[in-house]
Amino acid sequence: MYVIYLRKSRKDSDLEALGIDVLKRHEETLLELARARSLPIGAIYREVVSGDSIDARPEMVRLLSEVESGIWEGVLVMEVERLARGDTIDQGRVQRAFFYSNTLIVTPGKTYNPAIENDNEYFEFSLFMSRREYATIKRRMQAGRIRSVKDGYYVGNIAPYGWRRVKADDCKHFTLVPDEKENPVLKLMYDFMGNKKYGFQKTCSALTGMGIVSRSGKPFNPATVKTIISNPVNIGMLRWNYRKSQKAIVNGKIATSRPKADDYILAKGKHPGCISEDLYYRANSVNSSMTAPVKRSCRIQNPFAGIVRCSCCGRVMVRKKMSAKQPRDYLICQYAGCATVAIELDELENAVLEWIRNYIADYKVNNFESADDSEQESLRSILVNLEKEKETTLKQRGSLFDLLEQGIYTKEIFFERSTALEDKIKDFDKKIESVNADIVRLDLSKKNRSTFVPKCQELLNAWDTFDAADKNTALKNVIERIDFTKTEKNARGQRHSSFSIDVFPRISR
């Protein structure tokens, strides 16, 4: 059985510009090739996403996994270059998968057999040249983008908020014009931030109160507003390579980040700005209470960072630092339109510690280990009975052949009884597998719980000696997440809030 793999290449863009469906044309070509060579086709994988690496292409990941498992006798593809254009590691993954599984690569021009040394070497060389070609094309395209930006043309695929992307006068490049619906909202943001001195949160609340939502149809959040008003495109400038992708090896895998760069390109755009420079800088100088992500070089100041979620919107709640008006730290849901009310960090901390104390006391009173032992014993009894019934059924299956030879069963009855017994045996196998899984799960749960309670006790004993970062680490060792609910503000002078928490420990009860 063979499989067809289809993927577009950058050199297909000219054909697509003429309205030609490249993947459909390739599919027809490969199906005709399979028909001419009498190759049975079991599946067709169409790669509709583009990516530099194999991991960024889900259909290729799936194909490689199946090739390594030896499912396919061969893969039909237009060119071997379409299998991998990634780095040396990606090329090695592809070559190793086809070589060790002895899977053929069938193209309209040649069939590659990894078991033949010459074919394998030519396949390896083709992948290497493909990578060289890809790197050259990518370098030229990037140089072209930089040249276009410096000439004042917009090279992004999606226009910034408040703008529309249109063809420039030369009919080759793109520029920006104000969007009829979004541009008035953009100017309103600058008015709130630059003239009325609103913060990001207050600006979001004002927009939500006016029924204005973002492109996604959701209320604006502080991070989105900050990104929009800090974009120099609004004063007629173009910024490029401000958030360049940087790759690093993390736990043996490639991780991509997009930190802010200092060496970005800032050029005068062909489009006129819609905001004055004075208003632009006033709006961006407003101090915000919006919490920024913690830098890797800084210690965490929020003991509940990444743990507490708002029960209304499901988002992670963040710490609001103390100020002259607020002498205590608070935990807030910073998204406009959410009904959740802030709570003092100390108050929430006391509630979580109390939950841990109650869990330990409940564990000792209810004796969960004894209940686990009883349930495991019951499951083992069920397992013994199932295995006995399966053994009886297997004996019945063996006696079928005797009954057929003795003429007691006709062939029709034999096949009917044989099918019924096979179904019964499969059902026993499923039940036995399920019971075994439950026994393993209970055993694992018992072992985890035996270590979970001591972890909780250690946390309580050392809590007062921890700083915020240590508290956060200790909490994450025993708690998966906390859902926080509070929809009523405290009365003036009231210290104790009306709220509730749903704690999800890292061990089932």
mmCIF file with all atom_site columns, C-alpha atoms in Angstrom, residues 27-231:
data_model
loop_
_atom_site.group_PDB
_atom_site.id
_atom_site.type_symbol
_atom_site.label_atom_id
_atom_site.label_alt_id
_atom_site.label_comp_id
_atom_site.label_asym_id
_atom_site.label_entity_id
_atom_site.label_seq_id
_atom_site.pdbx_PDB_ins_code
_atom_site.Cartn_x
_atom_site.Cartn_y
_atom_site.Cartn_z
_atom_site.occupancy
_atom_site.B_iso_or_equiv
_atom_site.pdbx_formal_charge
_atom_site.auth_seq_id
_atom_site.auth_comp_id
_atom_site.auth_asym_id
_atom_site.auth_atom_id
_atom_site.pdbx_PDB_model_num
ATOM 1   C CA . GLU A 1 27  ? -2.650  15.151 -6.852  1.00 0.00 ? 27  GLU A CA 1
ATOM 2   C CA . GLU A 1 28  ? -3.901  14.400 -10.364 1.00 0.00 ? 28  GLU A CA 1
ATOM 3   C CA . THR A 1 29  ? -0.321  13.822 -11.585 1.00 0.00 ? 29  THR A CA 1
ATOM 4   C CA . LEU A 1 30  ? 0.535   11.416 -8.765  1.00 0.00 ? 30  LEU A CA 1
ATOM 5   C CA . LEU A 1 31  ? -2.752  9.516  -9.088  1.00 0.00 ? 31  LEU A CA 1
ATOM 6   C CA . GLU A 1 32  ? -2.060  9.062  -12.793 1.00 0.00 ? 32  GLU A CA 1
ATOM 7   C CA . LEU A 1 33  ? 1.447   7.821  -11.902 1.00 0.00 ? 33  LEU A CA 1
ATOM 8   C CA . ALA A 1 34  ? -0.023  5.335  -9.410  1.00 0.00 ? 34  ALA A CA 1
ATOM 9   C CA . ARG A 1 35  ? -2.525  4.125  -12.023 1.00 0.00 ? 35  ARG A CA 1
ATOM 10  C CA . ALA A 1 36  ? 0.202   3.650  -14.646 1.00 0.00 ? 36  ALA A CA 1
ATOM 11  C CA . ARG A 1 37  ? 2.393   1.634  -12.260 1.00 0.00 ? 37  ARG A CA 1
ATOM 12  C CA . SER A 1 38  ? -0.516  -0.242 -10.591 1.00 0.00 ? 38  SER A CA 1
ATOM 13  C CA . LEU A 1 39  ? 0.340   1.136  -7.138  1.00 0.00 ? 39  LEU A CA 1
ATOM 14  C CA . PRO A 1 40  ? -2.497  0.788  -4.574  1.00 0.00 ? 40  PRO A CA 1
ATOM 15  C CA . ILE A 1 41  ? -3.118  4.113  -2.778  1.00 0.00 ? 41  ILE A CA 1
ATOM 16  C CA . GLY A 1 42  ? -4.189  3.960  0.869   1.00 0.00 ? 42  GLY A CA 1
ATOM 17  C CA . ALA A 1 43  ? -4.243  7.665  1.773   1.00 0.00 ? 43  ALA A CA 1
ATOM 18  C CA . ILE A 1 44  ? -3.520  11.187 0.532   1.00 0.00 ? 44  ILE A CA 1
ATOM 19  C CA . TYR A 1 45  ? -1.932  13.713 2.930   1.00 0.00 ? 45  TYR A CA 1
ATOM 20  C CA . ARG A 1 46  ? -2.233  17.384 1.985   1.00 0.00 ? 46  ARG A CA 1
ATOM 21  C CA . GLU A 1 47  ? 0.050   19.835 3.797   1.00 0.00 ? 47  GLU A CA 1
ATOM 22  C CA . VAL A 1 48  ? -1.837  23.132 3.948   1.00 0.00 ? 48  VAL A CA 1
ATOM 23  C CA . VAL A 1 49  ? 0.491   24.922 6.380   1.00 0.00 ? 49  VAL A CA 1
ATOM 24  C CA . SER A 1 50  ? 3.997   26.211 5.778   1.00 0.00 ? 50  SER A CA 1
ATOM 25  C CA . GLY A 1 51  ? 6.893   25.779 8.171   1.00 0.00 ? 51  GLY A CA 1
ATOM 26  C CA . ASP A 1 52  ? 10.662  25.774 8.307   1.00 0.00 ? 52  ASP A CA 1
ATOM 27  C CA . SER A 1 53  ? 10.794  22.589 10.379  1.00 0.00 ? 53  SER A CA 1
ATOM 28  C CA . ILE A 1 54  ? 9.088   19.208 10.312  1.00 0.00 ? 54  ILE A CA 1
ATOM 29  C CA . ASP A 1 55  ? 7.404   19.845 13.672  1.00 0.00 ? 55  ASP A CA 1
ATOM 30  C CA . ALA A 1 56  ? 5.608   22.836 12.117  1.00 0.00 ? 56  ALA A CA 1
ATOM 31  C CA . ARG A 1 57  ? 4.009   20.557 9.480   1.00 0.00 ? 57  ARG A CA 1
ATOM 32  C CA . PRO A 1 58  ? 1.473   18.201 11.112  1.00 0.00 ? 58  PRO A CA 1
ATOM 33  C CA . GLU A 1 59  ? 0.901   16.024 8.033   1.00 0.00 ? 59  GLU A CA 1
ATOM 34  C CA . MET A 1 60  ? 4.651   15.445 7.657   1.00 0.00 ? 60  MET A CA 1
ATOM 35  C CA . VAL A 1 61  ? 4.909   14.495 11.342  1.00 0.00 ? 61  VAL A CA 1
ATOM 36  C CA . ARG A 1 62  ? 2.077   12.015 10.814  1.00 0.00 ? 62  ARG A CA 1
ATOM 37  C CA . LEU A 1 63  ? 3.655   10.616 7.627   1.00 0.00 ? 63  LEU A CA 1
ATOM 38  C CA . LEU A 1 64  ? 7.067   10.127 9.264   1.00 0.00 ? 64  LEU A CA 1
ATOM 39  C CA . SER A 1 65  ? 5.497   8.344  12.218  1.00 0.00 ? 65  SER A CA 1
ATOM 40  C CA . GLU A 1 66  ? 3.724   5.913  9.887   1.00 0.00 ? 66  GLU A CA 1
ATOM 41  C CA . VAL A 1 67  ? 6.815   5.414  7.723   1.00 0.00 ? 67  VAL A CA 1
ATOM 42  C CA . GLU A 1 68  ? 8.863   4.561  10.825  1.00 0.00 ? 68  GLU A CA 1
ATOM 43  C CA . SER A 1 69  ? 6.171   2.027  11.779  1.00 0.00 ? 69  SER A CA 1
ATOM 44  C CA . GLY A 1 70  ? 6.460   0.362  8.367   1.00 0.00 ? 70  GLY A CA 1
ATOM 45  C CA . ILE A 1 71  ? 2.802   0.969  7.451   1.00 0.00 ? 71  ILE A CA 1
ATOM 46  C CA . TRP A 1 72  ? 3.523   2.090  3.881   1.00 0.00 ? 72  TRP A CA 1
ATOM 47  C CA . GLU A 1 73  ? 5.429   0.312  1.154   1.00 0.00 ? 73  GLU A CA 1
ATOM 48  C CA . GLY A 1 74  ? 6.181   3.624  -0.517  1.00 0.00 ? 74  GLY A CA 1
ATOM 49  C CA . VAL A 1 75  ? 5.404   7.369  -0.623  1.00 0.00 ? 75  VAL A CA 1
ATOM 50  C CA . LEU A 1 76  ? 4.449   9.206  -3.812  1.00 0.00 ? 76  LEU A CA 1
ATOM 51  C CA . VAL A 1 77  ? 5.675   12.809 -3.929  1.00 0.00 ? 77  VAL A CA 1
ATOM 52  C CA . MET A 1 78  ? 6.347   15.299 -6.725  1.00 0.00 ? 78  MET A CA 1
ATOM 53  C CA . GLU A 1 79  ? 9.979   15.839 -5.668  1.00 0.00 ? 79  GLU A CA 1
ATOM 54  C CA . VAL A 1 80  ? 12.086  14.512 -2.807  1.00 0.00 ? 80  VAL A CA 1
ATOM 55  C CA . GLU A 1 81  ? 12.760  18.157 -1.866  1.00 0.00 ? 81  GLU A CA 1
ATOM 56  C CA . ARG A 1 82  ? 9.153   18.495 -0.739  1.00 0.00 ? 82  ARG A CA 1
ATOM 57  C CA . LEU A 1 83  ? 9.716   15.964 2.042   1.00 0.00 ? 83  LEU A CA 1
ATOM 58  C CA . ALA A 1 84  ? 12.199  18.106 3.982   1.00 0.00 ? 84  ALA A CA 1
ATOM 59  C CA . ARG A 1 85  ? 13.671  21.558 3.649   1.00 0.00 ? 85  ARG A CA 1
ATOM 60  C CA . GLY A 1 86  ? 14.564  21.964 7.292   1.00 0.00 ? 86  GLY A CA 1
ATOM 61  C CA . ASP A 1 87  ? 17.954  21.918 8.917   1.00 0.00 ? 87  ASP A CA 1
ATOM 62  C CA . THR A 1 88  ? 20.381  19.000 9.025   1.00 0.00 ? 88  THR A CA 1
ATOM 63  C CA . ILE A 1 89  ? 18.490  17.378 11.910  1.00 0.00 ? 89  ILE A CA 1
ATOM 64  C CA . ASP A 1 90  ? 15.206  17.414 9.958   1.00 0.00 ? 90  ASP A CA 1
ATOM 65  C CA . GLN A 1 91  ? 16.914  15.971 6.873   1.00 0.00 ? 91  GLN A CA 1
ATOM 66  C CA . GLY A 1 92  ? 18.420  13.255 9.048   1.00 0.00 ? 92  GLY A CA 1
ATOM 67  C CA . ARG A 1 93  ? 14.998  12.407 10.504  1.00 0.00 ? 93  ARG A CA 1
ATOM 68  C CA . VAL A 1 94  ? 13.540  11.955 7.029   1.00 0.00 ? 94  VAL A CA 1
ATOM 69  C CA . GLN A 1 95  ? 16.467  9.949  5.682   1.00 0.00 ? 95  GLN A CA 1
ATOM 70  C CA . ARG A 1 96  ? 16.620  7.708  8.767   1.00 0.00 ? 96  ARG A CA 1
ATOM 71  C CA . ALA A 1 97  ? 12.855  7.025  8.692   1.00 0.00 ? 97  ALA A CA 1
ATOM 72  C CA . PHE A 1 98  ? 12.893  5.883  5.050   1.00 0.00 ? 98  PHE A CA 1
ATOM 73  C CA . PHE A 1 99  ? 16.205  4.008  5.321   1.00 0.00 ? 99  PHE A CA 1
ATOM 74  C CA . TYR A 1 100 ? 15.395  1.854  8.353   1.00 0.00 ? 100 TYR A CA 1
ATOM 75  C CA . SER A 1 101 ? 11.811  1.141  7.291   1.00 0.00 ? 101 SER A CA 1
ATOM 76  C CA . ASN A 1 102 ? 12.946  0.391  3.706   1.00 0.00 ? 102 ASN A CA 1
ATOM 77  C CA . THR A 1 103 ? 10.148  2.602  2.352   1.00 0.00 ? 103 THR A CA 1
ATOM 78  C CA . LEU A 1 104 ? 10.277  3.591  -1.334  1.00 0.00 ? 104 LEU A CA 1
ATOM 79  C CA . ILE A 1 105 ? 10.068  7.209  -2.510  1.00 0.00 ? 105 ILE A CA 1
ATOM 80  C CA . VAL A 1 106 ? 8.246   7.400  -5.834  1.00 0.00 ? 106 VAL A CA 1
ATOM 81  C CA . THR A 1 107 ? 8.464   10.572 -7.941  1.00 0.00 ? 107 THR A CA 1
ATOM 82  C CA . PRO A 1 108 ? 7.413   11.106 -11.585 1.00 0.00 ? 108 PRO A CA 1
ATOM 83  C CA . GLY A 1 109 ? 11.101  11.155 -12.565 1.00 0.00 ? 109 GLY A CA 1
ATOM 84  C CA . LYS A 1 110 ? 12.622  8.422  -10.379 1.00 0.00 ? 110 LYS A CA 1
ATOM 85  C CA . THR A 1 111 ? 11.903  5.824  -7.710  1.00 0.00 ? 111 THR A CA 1
ATOM 86  C CA . TYR A 1 112 ? 14.334  5.881  -4.763  1.00 0.00 ? 112 TYR A CA 1
ATOM 87  C CA . ASN A 1 113 ? 15.007  2.658  -2.893  1.00 0.00 ? 113 ASN A CA 1
ATOM 88  C CA . PRO A 1 114 ? 16.838  3.391  0.414   1.00 0.00 ? 114 PRO A CA 1
ATOM 89  C CA . ALA A 1 115 ? 18.175  -0.171 0.422   1.00 0.00 ? 115 ALA A CA 1
ATOM 90  C CA . ILE A 1 116 ? 20.241  0.645  -2.694  1.00 0.00 ? 116 ILE A CA 1
ATOM 91  C CA . GLU A 1 117 ? 23.371  2.609  -1.794  1.00 0.00 ? 117 GLU A CA 1
ATOM 92  C CA . ASN A 1 118 ? 23.361  4.851  -4.883  1.00 0.00 ? 118 ASN A CA 1
ATOM 93  C CA . ASP A 1 119 ? 19.704  5.769  -4.396  1.00 0.00 ? 119 ASP A CA 1
ATOM 94  C CA . ASN A 1 120 ? 20.270  6.535  -0.726  1.00 0.00 ? 120 ASN A CA 1
ATOM 95  C CA . GLU A 1 121 ? 23.244  8.781  -1.492  1.00 0.00 ? 121 GLU A CA 1
ATOM 96  C CA . TYR A 1 122 ? 21.323  10.615 -4.219  1.00 0.00 ? 122 TYR A CA 1
ATOM 97  C CA . PHE A 1 123 ? 18.375  11.056 -1.833  1.00 0.00 ? 123 PHE A CA 1
ATOM 98  C CA . GLU A 1 124 ? 20.701  12.510 0.815   1.00 0.00 ? 124 GLU A CA 1
ATOM 99  C CA . PHE A 1 125 ? 22.288  14.847 -1.743  1.00 0.00 ? 125 PHE A CA 1
ATOM 100 C CA . SER A 1 126 ? 18.860  16.018 -2.955  1.00 0.00 ? 126 SER A CA 1
ATOM 101 C CA . LEU A 1 127 ? 17.830  16.930 0.593   1.00 0.00 ? 127 LEU A CA 1
ATOM 102 C CA . PHE A 1 128 ? 21.092  18.842 1.103   1.00 0.00 ? 128 PHE A CA 1
ATOM 103 C CA . MET A 1 129 ? 20.671  20.837 -2.123  1.00 0.00 ? 129 MET A CA 1
ATOM 104 C CA . SER A 1 130 ? 17.051  21.513 -1.225  1.00 0.00 ? 130 SER A CA 1
ATOM 105 C CA . ARG A 1 131 ? 18.162  23.075 2.070   1.00 0.00 ? 131 ARG A CA 1
ATOM 106 C CA . ARG A 1 132 ? 20.751  25.226 0.262   1.00 0.00 ? 132 ARG A CA 1
ATOM 107 C CA . GLU A 1 133 ? 18.121  26.420 -2.200  1.00 0.00 ? 133 GLU A CA 1
ATOM 108 C CA . TYR A 1 134 ? 15.649  27.151 0.588   1.00 0.00 ? 134 TYR A CA 1
ATOM 109 C CA . ALA A 1 135 ? 18.201  29.167 2.573   1.00 0.00 ? 135 ALA A CA 1
ATOM 110 C CA . THR A 1 136 ? 19.077  31.210 -0.524  1.00 0.00 ? 136 THR A CA 1
ATOM 111 C CA . ILE A 1 137 ? 15.434  31.948 -1.338  1.00 0.00 ? 137 ILE A CA 1
ATOM 112 C CA . LYS A 1 138 ? 14.695  32.890 2.257   1.00 0.00 ? 138 LYS A CA 1
ATOM 113 C CA . ARG A 1 139 ? 17.709  35.226 2.415   1.00 0.00 ? 139 ARG A CA 1
ATOM 114 C CA . ARG A 1 140 ? 16.689  36.964 -0.804  1.00 0.00 ? 140 ARG A CA 1
ATOM 115 C CA . MET A 1 141 ? 13.082  37.345 0.345   1.00 0.00 ? 141 MET A CA 1
ATOM 116 C CA . GLN A 1 142 ? 14.173  38.845 3.659   1.00 0.00 ? 142 GLN A CA 1
ATOM 117 C CA . ALA A 1 143 ? 16.500  41.278 1.886   1.00 0.00 ? 143 ALA A CA 1
ATOM 118 C CA . GLY A 1 144 ? 13.611  42.239 -0.388  1.00 0.00 ? 144 GLY A CA 1
ATOM 119 C CA . ARG A 1 145 ? 11.318  42.890 2.561   1.00 0.00 ? 145 ARG A CA 1
ATOM 120 C CA . ILE A 1 146 ? 13.918  45.103 4.256   1.00 0.00 ? 146 ILE A CA 1
ATOM 121 C CA . ARG A 1 147 ? 14.397  47.077 1.034   1.00 0.00 ? 147 ARG A CA 1
ATOM 122 C CA . SER A 1 148 ? 10.626  47.529 0.690   1.00 0.00 ? 148 SER A CA 1
ATOM 123 C CA . VAL A 1 149 ? 10.286  48.716 4.314   1.00 0.00 ? 149 VAL A CA 1
ATOM 124 C CA . LYS A 1 150 ? 13.076  51.248 3.859   1.00 0.00 ? 150 LYS A CA 1
ATOM 125 C CA . ASP A 1 151 ? 11.284  52.471 0.724   1.00 0.00 ? 151 ASP A CA 1
ATOM 126 C CA . GLY A 1 152 ? 8.153   53.041 2.821   1.00 0.00 ? 152 GLY A CA 1
ATOM 127 C CA . TYR A 1 153 ? 6.019   50.089 1.748   1.00 0.00 ? 153 TYR A CA 1
ATOM 128 C CA . TYR A 1 154 ? 4.082   47.871 4.188   1.00 0.00 ? 154 TYR A CA 1
ATOM 129 C CA . VAL A 1 155 ? 5.217   44.218 3.921   1.00 0.00 ? 155 VAL A CA 1
ATOM 130 C CA . GLY A 1 156 ? 3.082   42.566 6.614   1.00 0.00 ? 156 GLY A CA 1
ATOM 131 C CA . ASN A 1 157 ? 0.258   40.178 5.689   1.00 0.00 ? 157 ASN A CA 1
ATOM 132 C CA . ILE A 1 158 ? -2.229  41.641 8.194   1.00 0.00 ? 158 ILE A CA 1
ATOM 133 C CA . ALA A 1 159 ? -2.808  45.368 8.548   1.00 0.00 ? 159 ALA A CA 1
ATOM 134 C CA . PRO A 1 160 ? -2.406  46.904 12.036  1.00 0.00 ? 160 PRO A CA 1
ATOM 135 C CA . TYR A 1 161 ? -5.561  47.806 13.942  1.00 0.00 ? 161 TYR A CA 1
ATOM 136 C CA . GLY A 1 162 ? -7.147  50.949 12.468  1.00 0.00 ? 162 GLY A CA 1
ATOM 137 C CA . TRP A 1 163 ? -5.716  50.398 8.983   1.00 0.00 ? 163 TRP A CA 1
ATOM 138 C CA . ARG A 1 164 ? -6.381  48.575 5.710   1.00 0.00 ? 164 ARG A CA 1
ATOM 139 C CA . ARG A 1 165 ? -3.724  47.141 3.401   1.00 0.00 ? 165 ARG A CA 1
ATOM 140 C CA . VAL A 1 166 ? -4.059  48.324 -0.234  1.00 0.00 ? 166 VAL A CA 1
ATOM 141 C CA . LYS A 1 167 ? -1.943  48.246 -3.380  1.00 0.00 ? 167 LYS A CA 1
ATOM 142 C CA . ALA A 1 168 ? 0.539   51.099 -3.679  1.00 0.00 ? 168 ALA A CA 1
ATOM 143 C CA . ASP A 1 169 ? 0.721   53.377 -6.718  1.00 0.00 ? 169 ASP A CA 1
ATOM 144 C CA . ASP A 1 170 ? 3.323   51.131 -8.384  1.00 0.00 ? 170 ASP A CA 1
ATOM 145 C CA . CYS A 1 171 ? 0.823   48.220 -8.215  1.00 0.00 ? 171 CYS A CA 1
ATOM 146 C CA . LYS A 1 172 ? 3.612   45.952 -6.933  1.00 0.00 ? 172 LYS A CA 1
ATOM 147 C CA . HIS A 1 173 ? 3.883   46.818 -3.265  1.00 0.00 ? 173 HIS A CA 1
ATOM 148 C CA . PHE A 1 174 ? 1.386   47.512 -0.477  1.00 0.00 ? 174 PHE A CA 1
ATOM 149 C CA . THR A 1 175 ? 0.695   50.538 1.656   1.00 0.00 ? 175 THR A CA 1
ATOM 150 C CA . LEU A 1 176 ? -1.847  51.480 4.339   1.00 0.00 ? 176 LEU A CA 1
ATOM 151 C CA . VAL A 1 177 ? -4.998  53.572 4.402   1.00 0.00 ? 177 VAL A CA 1
ATOM 152 C CA . PRO A 1 178 ? -7.252  54.284 7.444   1.00 0.00 ? 178 PRO A CA 1
ATOM 153 C CA . ASP A 1 179 ? -10.000 51.722 8.007   1.00 0.00 ? 179 ASP A CA 1
ATOM 154 C CA . GLU A 1 180 ? -13.462 53.295 8.072   1.00 0.00 ? 180 GLU A CA 1
ATOM 155 C CA . LYS A 1 181 ? -14.640 51.319 11.130  1.00 0.00 ? 181 LYS A CA 1
ATOM 156 C CA . GLU A 1 182 ? -11.458 50.818 13.144  1.00 0.00 ? 182 GLU A CA 1
ATOM 157 C CA . ASN A 1 183 ? -9.700  54.148 12.673  1.00 0.00 ? 183 ASN A CA 1
ATOM 158 C CA . PRO A 1 184 ? -12.231 56.158 14.748  1.00 0.00 ? 184 PRO A CA 1
ATOM 159 C CA . VAL A 1 185 ? -11.776 53.613 17.572  1.00 0.00 ? 185 VAL A CA 1
ATOM 160 C CA . LEU A 1 186 ? -7.999  53.978 17.249  1.00 0.00 ? 186 LEU A CA 1
ATOM 161 C CA . LYS A 1 187 ? -8.275  57.756 17.645  1.00 0.00 ? 187 LYS A CA 1
ATOM 162 C CA . LEU A 1 188 ? -10.588 57.236 20.625  1.00 0.00 ? 188 LEU A CA 1
ATOM 163 C CA . MET A 1 189 ? -7.911  55.106 22.333  1.00 0.00 ? 189 MET A CA 1
ATOM 164 C CA . TYR A 1 190 ? -5.357  57.897 21.910  1.00 0.00 ? 190 TYR A CA 1
ATOM 165 C CA . ASP A 1 191 ? -7.869  60.431 23.241  1.00 0.00 ? 191 ASP A CA 1
ATOM 166 C CA . PHE A 1 192 ? -8.467  58.319 26.353  1.00 0.00 ? 192 PHE A CA 1
ATOM 167 C CA . MET A 1 193 ? -4.783  57.628 26.950  1.00 0.00 ? 193 MET A CA 1
ATOM 168 C CA . GLY A 1 194 ? -3.187  60.893 25.792  1.00 0.00 ? 194 GLY A CA 1
ATOM 169 C CA . ASN A 1 195 ? -5.765  63.558 26.627  1.00 0.00 ? 195 ASN A CA 1
ATOM 170 C CA . LYS A 1 196 ? -7.870  62.112 29.436  1.00 0.00 ? 196 LYS A CA 1
ATOM 171 C CA . LYS A 1 197 ? -4.917  60.257 30.998  1.00 0.00 ? 197 LYS A CA 1
ATOM 172 C CA . TYR A 1 198 ? -6.775  56.954 31.299  1.00 0.00 ? 198 TYR A CA 1
ATOM 173 C CA . GLY A 1 199 ? -4.815  53.831 32.145  1.00 0.00 ? 199 GLY A CA 1
ATOM 174 C CA . PHE A 1 200 ? -4.980  50.720 30.000  1.00 0.00 ? 200 PHE A CA 1
ATOM 175 C CA . GLN A 1 201 ? -7.614  49.043 32.168  1.00 0.00 ? 201 GLN A CA 1
ATOM 176 C CA . LYS A 1 202 ? -9.838  52.125 32.301  1.00 0.00 ? 202 LYS A CA 1
ATOM 177 C CA . THR A 1 203 ? -9.525  52.509 28.532  1.00 0.00 ? 203 THR A CA 1
ATOM 178 C CA . CYS A 1 204 ? -10.648 48.900 28.051  1.00 0.00 ? 204 CYS A CA 1
ATOM 179 C CA . SER A 1 205 ? -13.589 49.404 30.398  1.00 0.00 ? 205 SER A CA 1
ATOM 180 C CA . ALA A 1 206 ? -14.623 52.580 28.558  1.00 0.00 ? 206 ALA A CA 1
ATOM 181 C CA . LEU A 1 207 ? -14.513 50.836 25.178  1.00 0.00 ? 207 LEU A CA 1
ATOM 182 C CA . THR A 1 208 ? -16.463 47.864 26.503  1.00 0.00 ? 208 THR A CA 1
ATOM 183 C CA . GLY A 1 209 ? -19.063 50.222 27.992  1.00 0.00 ? 209 GLY A CA 1
ATOM 184 C CA . MET A 1 210 ? -19.514 51.768 24.541  1.00 0.00 ? 210 MET A CA 1
ATOM 185 C CA . GLY A 1 211 ? -20.057 48.322 23.010  1.00 0.00 ? 211 GLY A CA 1
ATOM 186 C CA . ILE A 1 212 ? -16.750 48.402 21.101  1.00 0.00 ? 212 ILE A CA 1
ATOM 187 C CA . VAL A 1 213 ? -14.969 45.070 20.713  1.00 0.00 ? 213 VAL A CA 1
ATOM 188 C CA . SER A 1 214 ? -11.718 43.936 19.095  1.00 0.00 ? 214 SER A CA 1
ATOM 189 C CA . ARG A 1 215 ? -11.342 42.257 15.713  1.00 0.00 ? 215 ARG A CA 1
ATOM 190 C CA . SER A 1 216 ? -11.864 38.875 17.342  1.00 0.00 ? 216 SER A CA 1
ATOM 191 C CA . GLY A 1 217 ? -15.249 39.984 18.684  1.00 0.00 ? 217 GLY A CA 1
ATOM 192 C CA . LYS A 1 218 ? -14.027 39.957 22.286  1.00 0.00 ? 218 LYS A CA 1
ATOM 193 C CA . PRO A 1 219 ? -13.579 42.946 24.630  1.00 0.00 ? 219 PRO A CA 1
ATOM 194 C CA . PHE A 1 220 ? -10.238 44.731 24.437  1.00 0.00 ? 220 PHE A CA 1
ATOM 195 C CA . ASN A 1 221 ? -7.690  43.809 27.085  1.00 0.00 ? 221 ASN A CA 1
ATOM 196 C CA . PRO A 1 222 ? -4.810  45.984 28.362  1.00 0.00 ? 222 PRO A CA 1
ATOM 197 C CA . ALA A 1 223 ? -2.116  44.089 26.477  1.00 0.00 ? 223 ALA A CA 1
ATOM 198 C CA . THR A 1 224 ? -3.947  44.549 23.162  1.00 0.00 ? 224 THR A CA 1
ATOM 199 C CA . VAL A 1 225 ? -4.477  48.276 23.730  1.00 0.00 ? 225 VAL A CA 1
ATOM 200 C CA . LYS A 1 226 ? -0.811  48.722 24.666  1.00 0.00 ? 226 LYS A CA 1
ATOM 201 C CA . THR A 1 227 ? 0.302   46.971 21.470  1.00 0.00 ? 227 THR A CA 1
ATOM 202 C CA . ILE A 1 228 ? -2.041  49.085 19.320  1.00 0.00 ? 228 ILE A CA 1
ATOM 203 C CA . ILE A 1 229 ? -1.147  52.529 20.652  1.00 0.00 ? 229 ILE A CA 1
ATOM 204 C CA . SER A 1 230 ? 2.605   51.819 20.766  1.00 0.00 ? 230 SER A CA 1
ATOM 205 C CA . ASN A 1 231 ? 2.721   50.979 17.046  1.00 0.00 ? 231 ASN A CA 1
#
